[in-house]
PDB file of C-alpha atoms in Angstrom:
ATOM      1  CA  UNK A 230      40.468  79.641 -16.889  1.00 61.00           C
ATOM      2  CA  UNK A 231      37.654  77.447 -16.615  1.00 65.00           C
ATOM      3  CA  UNK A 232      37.067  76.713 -20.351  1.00 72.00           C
ATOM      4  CA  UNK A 233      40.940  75.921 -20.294  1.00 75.00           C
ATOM      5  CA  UNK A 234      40.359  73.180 -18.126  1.00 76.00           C
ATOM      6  CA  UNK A 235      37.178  71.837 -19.916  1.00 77.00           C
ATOM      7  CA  UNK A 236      39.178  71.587 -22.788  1.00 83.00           C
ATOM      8  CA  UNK A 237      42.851  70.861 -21.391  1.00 86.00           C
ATOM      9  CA  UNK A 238      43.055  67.433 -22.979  1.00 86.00           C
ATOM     10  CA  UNK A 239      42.404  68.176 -26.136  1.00 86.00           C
ATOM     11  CA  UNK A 240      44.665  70.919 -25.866  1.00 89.00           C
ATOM     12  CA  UNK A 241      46.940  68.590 -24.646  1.00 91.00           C
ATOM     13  CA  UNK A 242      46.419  66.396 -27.808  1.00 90.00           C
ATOM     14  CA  UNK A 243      47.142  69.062 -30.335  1.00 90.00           C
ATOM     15  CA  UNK A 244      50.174  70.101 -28.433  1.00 92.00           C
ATOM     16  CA  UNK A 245      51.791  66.291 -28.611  1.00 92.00           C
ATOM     17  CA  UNK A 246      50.300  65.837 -32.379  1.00 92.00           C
ATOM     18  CA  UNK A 247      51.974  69.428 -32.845  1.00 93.00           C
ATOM     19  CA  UNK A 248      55.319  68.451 -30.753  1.00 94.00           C
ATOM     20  CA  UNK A 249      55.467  65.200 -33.028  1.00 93.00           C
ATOM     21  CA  UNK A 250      54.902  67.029 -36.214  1.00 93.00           C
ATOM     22  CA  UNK A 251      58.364  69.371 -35.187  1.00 94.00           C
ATOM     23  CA  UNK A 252      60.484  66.479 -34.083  1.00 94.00           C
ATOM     24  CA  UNK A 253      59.338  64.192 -37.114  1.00 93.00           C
ATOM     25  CA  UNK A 254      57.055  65.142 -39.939  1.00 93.00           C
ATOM     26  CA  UNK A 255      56.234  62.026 -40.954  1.00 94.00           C
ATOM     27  CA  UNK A 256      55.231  60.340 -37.970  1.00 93.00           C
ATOM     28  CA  UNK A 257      53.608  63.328 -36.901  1.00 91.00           C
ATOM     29  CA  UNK A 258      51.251  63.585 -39.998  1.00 92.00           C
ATOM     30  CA  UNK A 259      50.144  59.674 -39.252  1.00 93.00           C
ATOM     31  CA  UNK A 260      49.760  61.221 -35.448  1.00 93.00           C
ATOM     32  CA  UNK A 261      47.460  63.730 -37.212  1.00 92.00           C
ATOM     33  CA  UNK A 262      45.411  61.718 -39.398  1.00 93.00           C
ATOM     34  CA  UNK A 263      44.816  59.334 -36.539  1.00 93.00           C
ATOM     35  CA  UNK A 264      43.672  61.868 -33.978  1.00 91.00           C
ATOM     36  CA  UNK A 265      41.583  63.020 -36.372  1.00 92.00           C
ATOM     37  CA  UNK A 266      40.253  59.977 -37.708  1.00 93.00           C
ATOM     38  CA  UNK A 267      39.717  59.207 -33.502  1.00 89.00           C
ATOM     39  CA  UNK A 268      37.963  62.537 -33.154  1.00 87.00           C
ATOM     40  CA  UNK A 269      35.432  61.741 -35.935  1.00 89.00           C
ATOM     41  CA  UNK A 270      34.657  58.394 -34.720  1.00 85.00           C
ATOM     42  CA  UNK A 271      33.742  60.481 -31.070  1.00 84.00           C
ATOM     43  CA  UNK A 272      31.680  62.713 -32.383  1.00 85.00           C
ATOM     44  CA  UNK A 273      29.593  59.900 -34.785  1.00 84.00           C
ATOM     45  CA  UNK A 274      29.114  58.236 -30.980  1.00 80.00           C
ATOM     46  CA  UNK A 275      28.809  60.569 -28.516  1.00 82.00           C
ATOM     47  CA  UNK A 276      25.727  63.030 -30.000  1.00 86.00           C
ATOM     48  CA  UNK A 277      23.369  60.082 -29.917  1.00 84.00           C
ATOM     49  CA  UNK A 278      24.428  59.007 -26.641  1.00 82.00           C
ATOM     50  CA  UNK A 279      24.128  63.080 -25.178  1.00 82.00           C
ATOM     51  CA  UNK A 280      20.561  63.104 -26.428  1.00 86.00           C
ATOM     52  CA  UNK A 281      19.199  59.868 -24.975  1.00 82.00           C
ATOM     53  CA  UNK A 282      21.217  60.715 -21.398  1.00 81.00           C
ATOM     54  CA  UNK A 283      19.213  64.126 -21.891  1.00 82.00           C
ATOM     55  CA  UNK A 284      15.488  62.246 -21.994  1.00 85.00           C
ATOM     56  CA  UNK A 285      17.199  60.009 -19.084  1.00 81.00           C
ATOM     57  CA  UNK A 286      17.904  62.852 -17.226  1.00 80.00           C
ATOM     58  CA  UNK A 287      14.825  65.032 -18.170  1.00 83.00           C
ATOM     59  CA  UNK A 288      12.075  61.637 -18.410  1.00 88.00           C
ATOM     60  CA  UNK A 289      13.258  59.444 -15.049  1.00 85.00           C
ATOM     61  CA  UNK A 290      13.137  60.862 -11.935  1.00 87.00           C
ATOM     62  CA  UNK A 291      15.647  60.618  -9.443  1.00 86.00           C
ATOM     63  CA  UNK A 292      13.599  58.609  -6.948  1.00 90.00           C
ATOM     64  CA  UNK A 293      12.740  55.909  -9.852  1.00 90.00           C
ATOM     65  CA  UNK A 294      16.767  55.623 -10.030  1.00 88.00           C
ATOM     66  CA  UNK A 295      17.149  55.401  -6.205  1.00 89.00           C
ATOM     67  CA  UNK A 296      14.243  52.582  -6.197  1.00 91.00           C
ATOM     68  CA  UNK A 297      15.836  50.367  -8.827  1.00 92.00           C
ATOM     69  CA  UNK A 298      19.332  51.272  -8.880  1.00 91.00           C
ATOM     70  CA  UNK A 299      19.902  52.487  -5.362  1.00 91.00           C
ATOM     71  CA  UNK A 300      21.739  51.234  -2.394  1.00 91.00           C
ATOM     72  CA  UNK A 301      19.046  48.975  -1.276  1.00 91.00           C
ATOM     73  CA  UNK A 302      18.309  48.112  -4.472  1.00 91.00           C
ATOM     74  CA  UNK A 303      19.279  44.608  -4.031  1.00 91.00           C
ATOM     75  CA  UNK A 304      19.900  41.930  -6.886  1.00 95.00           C
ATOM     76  CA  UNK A 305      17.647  44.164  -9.222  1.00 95.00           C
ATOM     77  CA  UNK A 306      20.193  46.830  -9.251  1.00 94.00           C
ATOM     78  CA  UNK A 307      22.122  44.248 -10.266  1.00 95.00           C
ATOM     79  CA  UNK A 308      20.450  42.806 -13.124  1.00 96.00           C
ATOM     80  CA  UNK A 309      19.188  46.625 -14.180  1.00 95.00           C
ATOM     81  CA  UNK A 310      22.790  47.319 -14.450  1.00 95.00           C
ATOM     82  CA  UNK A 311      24.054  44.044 -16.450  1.00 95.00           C
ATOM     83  CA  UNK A 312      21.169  44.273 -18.389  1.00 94.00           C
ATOM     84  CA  UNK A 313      21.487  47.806 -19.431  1.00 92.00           C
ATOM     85  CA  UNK A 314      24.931  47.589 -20.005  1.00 92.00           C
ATOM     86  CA  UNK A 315      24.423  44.682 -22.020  1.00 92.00           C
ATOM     87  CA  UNK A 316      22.017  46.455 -24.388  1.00 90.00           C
ATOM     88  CA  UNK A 317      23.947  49.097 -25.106  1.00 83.00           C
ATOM     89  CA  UNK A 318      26.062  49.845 -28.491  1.00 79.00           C
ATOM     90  CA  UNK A 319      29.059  51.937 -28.947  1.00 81.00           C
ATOM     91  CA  UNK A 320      32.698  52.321 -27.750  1.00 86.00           C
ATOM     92  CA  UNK A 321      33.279  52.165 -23.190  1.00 88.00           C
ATOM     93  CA  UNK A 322      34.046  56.130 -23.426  1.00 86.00           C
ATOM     94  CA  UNK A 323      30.449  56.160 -24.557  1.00 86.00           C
ATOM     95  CA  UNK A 324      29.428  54.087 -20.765  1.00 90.00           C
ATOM     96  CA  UNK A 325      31.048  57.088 -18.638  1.00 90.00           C
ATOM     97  CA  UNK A 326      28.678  59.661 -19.130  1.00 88.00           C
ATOM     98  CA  UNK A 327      25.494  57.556 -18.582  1.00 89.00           C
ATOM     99  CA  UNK A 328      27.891  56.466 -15.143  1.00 92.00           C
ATOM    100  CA  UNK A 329      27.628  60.351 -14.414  1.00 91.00           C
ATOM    101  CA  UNK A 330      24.099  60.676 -15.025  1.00 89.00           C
ATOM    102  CA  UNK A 331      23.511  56.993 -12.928  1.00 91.00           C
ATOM    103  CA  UNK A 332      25.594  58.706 -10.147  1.00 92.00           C
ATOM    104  CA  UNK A 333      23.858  62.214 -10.354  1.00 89.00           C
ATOM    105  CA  UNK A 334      20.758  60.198  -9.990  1.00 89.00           C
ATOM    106  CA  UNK A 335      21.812  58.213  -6.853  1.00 90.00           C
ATOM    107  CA  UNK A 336      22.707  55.000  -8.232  1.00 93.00           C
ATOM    108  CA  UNK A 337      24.752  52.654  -6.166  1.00 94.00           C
ATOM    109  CA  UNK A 338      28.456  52.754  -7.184  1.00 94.00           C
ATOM    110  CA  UNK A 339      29.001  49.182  -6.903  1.00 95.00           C
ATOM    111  CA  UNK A 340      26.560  49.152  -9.714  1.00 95.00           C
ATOM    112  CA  UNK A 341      27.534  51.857 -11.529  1.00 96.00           C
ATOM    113  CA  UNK A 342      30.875  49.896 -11.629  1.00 96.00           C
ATOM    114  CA  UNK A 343      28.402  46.637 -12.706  1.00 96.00           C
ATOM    115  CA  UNK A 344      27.105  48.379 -15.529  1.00 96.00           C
ATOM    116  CA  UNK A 345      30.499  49.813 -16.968  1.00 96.00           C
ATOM    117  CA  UNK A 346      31.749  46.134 -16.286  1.00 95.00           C
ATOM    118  CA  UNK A 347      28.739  45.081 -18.431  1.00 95.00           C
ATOM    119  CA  UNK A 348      29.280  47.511 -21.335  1.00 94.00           C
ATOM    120  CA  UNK A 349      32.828  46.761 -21.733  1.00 93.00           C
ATOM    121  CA  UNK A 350      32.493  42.716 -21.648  1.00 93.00           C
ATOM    122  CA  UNK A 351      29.147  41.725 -22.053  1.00 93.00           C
ATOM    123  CA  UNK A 352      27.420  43.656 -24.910  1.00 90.00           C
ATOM    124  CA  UNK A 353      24.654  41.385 -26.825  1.00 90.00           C
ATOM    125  CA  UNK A 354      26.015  42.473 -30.684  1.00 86.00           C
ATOM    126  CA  UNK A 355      29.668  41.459 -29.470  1.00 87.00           C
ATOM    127  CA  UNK A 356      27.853  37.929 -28.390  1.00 91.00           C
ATOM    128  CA  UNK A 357      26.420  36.763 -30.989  1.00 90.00           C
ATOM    129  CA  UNK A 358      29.438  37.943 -33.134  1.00 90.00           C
ATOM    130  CA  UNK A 359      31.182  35.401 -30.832  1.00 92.00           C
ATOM    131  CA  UNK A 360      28.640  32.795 -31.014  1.00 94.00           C
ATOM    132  CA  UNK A 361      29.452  32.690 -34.924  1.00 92.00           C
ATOM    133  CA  UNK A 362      33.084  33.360 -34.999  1.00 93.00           C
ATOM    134  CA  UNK A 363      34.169  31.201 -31.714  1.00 94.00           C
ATOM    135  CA  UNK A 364      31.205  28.477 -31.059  1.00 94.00           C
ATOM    136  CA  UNK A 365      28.646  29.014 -28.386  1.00 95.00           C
ATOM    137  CA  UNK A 366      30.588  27.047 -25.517  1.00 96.00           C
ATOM    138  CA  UNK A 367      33.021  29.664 -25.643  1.00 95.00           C
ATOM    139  CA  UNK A 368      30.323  32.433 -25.509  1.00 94.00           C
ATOM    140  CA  UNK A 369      28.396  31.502 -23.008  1.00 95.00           C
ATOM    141  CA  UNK A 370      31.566  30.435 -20.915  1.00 96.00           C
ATOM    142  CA  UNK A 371      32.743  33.416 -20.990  1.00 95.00           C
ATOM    143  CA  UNK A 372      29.214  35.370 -20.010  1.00 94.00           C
ATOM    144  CA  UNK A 373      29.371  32.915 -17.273  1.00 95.00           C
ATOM    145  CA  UNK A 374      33.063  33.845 -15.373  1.00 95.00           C
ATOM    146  CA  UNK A 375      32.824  37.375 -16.878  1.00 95.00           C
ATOM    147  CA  UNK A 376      29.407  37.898 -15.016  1.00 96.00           C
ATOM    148  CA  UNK A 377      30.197  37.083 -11.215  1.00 96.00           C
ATOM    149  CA  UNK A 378      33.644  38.718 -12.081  1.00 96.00           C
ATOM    150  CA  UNK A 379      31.809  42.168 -12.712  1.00 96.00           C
ATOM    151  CA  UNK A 380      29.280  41.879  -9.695  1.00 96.00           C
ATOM    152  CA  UNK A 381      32.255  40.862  -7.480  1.00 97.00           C
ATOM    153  CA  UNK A 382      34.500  43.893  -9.023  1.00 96.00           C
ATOM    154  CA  UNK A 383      31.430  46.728  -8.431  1.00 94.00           C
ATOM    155  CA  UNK A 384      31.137  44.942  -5.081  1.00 94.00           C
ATOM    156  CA  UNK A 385      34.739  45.273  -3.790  1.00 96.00           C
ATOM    157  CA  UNK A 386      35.278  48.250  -5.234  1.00 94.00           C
ATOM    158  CA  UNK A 387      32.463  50.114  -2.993  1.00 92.00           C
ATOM    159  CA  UNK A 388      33.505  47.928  -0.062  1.00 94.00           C
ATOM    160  CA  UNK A 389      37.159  49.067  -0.440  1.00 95.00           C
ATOM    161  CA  UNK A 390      35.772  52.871  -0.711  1.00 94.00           C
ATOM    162  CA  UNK A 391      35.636  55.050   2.296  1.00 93.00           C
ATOM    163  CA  UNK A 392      32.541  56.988   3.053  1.00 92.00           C
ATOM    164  CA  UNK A 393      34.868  59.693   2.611  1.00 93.00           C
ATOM    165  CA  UNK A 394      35.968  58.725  -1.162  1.00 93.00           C
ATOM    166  CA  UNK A 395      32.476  57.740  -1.794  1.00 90.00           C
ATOM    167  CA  UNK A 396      30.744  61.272  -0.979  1.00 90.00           C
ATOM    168  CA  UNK A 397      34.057  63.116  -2.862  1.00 92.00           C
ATOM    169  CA  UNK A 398      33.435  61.014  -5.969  1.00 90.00           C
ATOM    170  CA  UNK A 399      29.426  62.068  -5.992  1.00 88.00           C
ATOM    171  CA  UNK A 400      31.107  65.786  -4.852  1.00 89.00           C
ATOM    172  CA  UNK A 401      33.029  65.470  -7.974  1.00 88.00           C
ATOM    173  CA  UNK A 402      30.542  64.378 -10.335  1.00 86.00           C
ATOM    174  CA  UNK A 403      28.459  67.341  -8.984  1.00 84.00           C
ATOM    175  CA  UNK A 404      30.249  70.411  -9.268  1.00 83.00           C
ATOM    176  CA  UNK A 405      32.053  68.783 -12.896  1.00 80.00           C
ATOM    177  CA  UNK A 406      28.944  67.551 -14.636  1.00 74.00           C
ATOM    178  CA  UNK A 407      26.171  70.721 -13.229  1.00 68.00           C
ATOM    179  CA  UNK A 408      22.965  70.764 -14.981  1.00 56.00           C
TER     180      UNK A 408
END
C-alpha cells in the first residue's frame, strides 16, 4: 500500500493517458507521446539534481544550514537563498527537492519560499538570455520588482503560517522524505 502511494501519480497519469487513448485514439496517442516525451525530459533533470542534494545532505551539516539559512539567519539567509536559487539550472520541479533537503536541514521557510521564488524568476542563464533578446533596462527592471516581491512573498507566507502549520509542514517533510 505504501509503494501505491509513492507512485499514485504516475499511476494516475497512465490511467488518464490510458482513459484518453479509449475515448479517442488519436488524441490519446499525442497524450502518450507527450507524457512520454515529459517523462524523459524528468529523468535527463532530476538524476543530476538527486546526486548533488545527496553530497548536500551527506557534506553540510545541519548546524552549517541552521547558521546561514536558519531562523535567525537574518539578511544572509536571504541573499544565500536568492543567490542559490539564482545559480541554479533546470526546470522549478527540479527546486522542490533541494526545498526538502533545505527544510530537513532547518532552513527558515520564509526562505525556503525565497529560494523557490529565486529559481523560478531569477535564474542567471534566463538573464542574460533577456539582456540579449529584451535590452538590459528590461532585465534589470525586472530583477529589481521581482526581488523584493520574492523576499516579501517568503516573508508573508511564514507570517501568515501558524506554529501549528509550520511544525506539520517540517512533520510532513519528515516522515515523506526519511533518510
Amino acid at each position: 500500500m505504501t509503494n501505491f502511494k509513492r507512485y499514485k501519480w504516475i499511476l494516475f497519469i497512465l490511467l488518464f493517458d490510458l482513459i484518453i487513448a479509449l475515448i479517442s485514439p488519436e488524441n490519446g496517442q499525442k497524450t502518450a507521446t507527450n507524457t512520454l516525451i515529459n517523462f524523459k525530459q524528468m529523468l535527463s533533470v532530476l538524476p543530476p539534481i538527486f546526486i548533488l542534494l545527496g553530497l548536500l545532505d551527506a557534506w553540510v551539516p545541519r548546524e552549517t544550514i541552521i547558521k546561514l539559512m536558519g531562523d535567525n539567519s537574518g539578511l544572509t539567509g536571504i541573499v544565500l537563498s536568492i543567490f542559490l536559487g539564482a545559480a541554479a539550472a533546470g526546470p522549478l520541479y527540479g527546486a522542490f527537492p533541494v526545498a526538502v533537503v533545505m527544510i530537513k536541514k532547518g532552513a527558515k521557510l520564509s526562505n525556503v519560499i525565497t529560494f523557490l521564488g529565486a529559481w523560478s524568476t531569477l535564474k542567471i542563464p534566463m538573464f542574460l538570455f533577456e539582456i540579449s533578446a529584451l535590452g538590459r533596462a528590461f532585465a534589470v527592471t525586472r530583477w529589481l520588482i521581482n526581488i523584493p516581491g520574492i523576499i516579501l512573498i517568503g516573508y508573508l507566507m511564514e507570517l501568515l503560517m501558524t506554529e501549528g502549520e509550520k511544525q506539520n509542514l517540517r512533520q510532513t517533510v519528515l516522515q515523506n522524505f526519511q533518510e
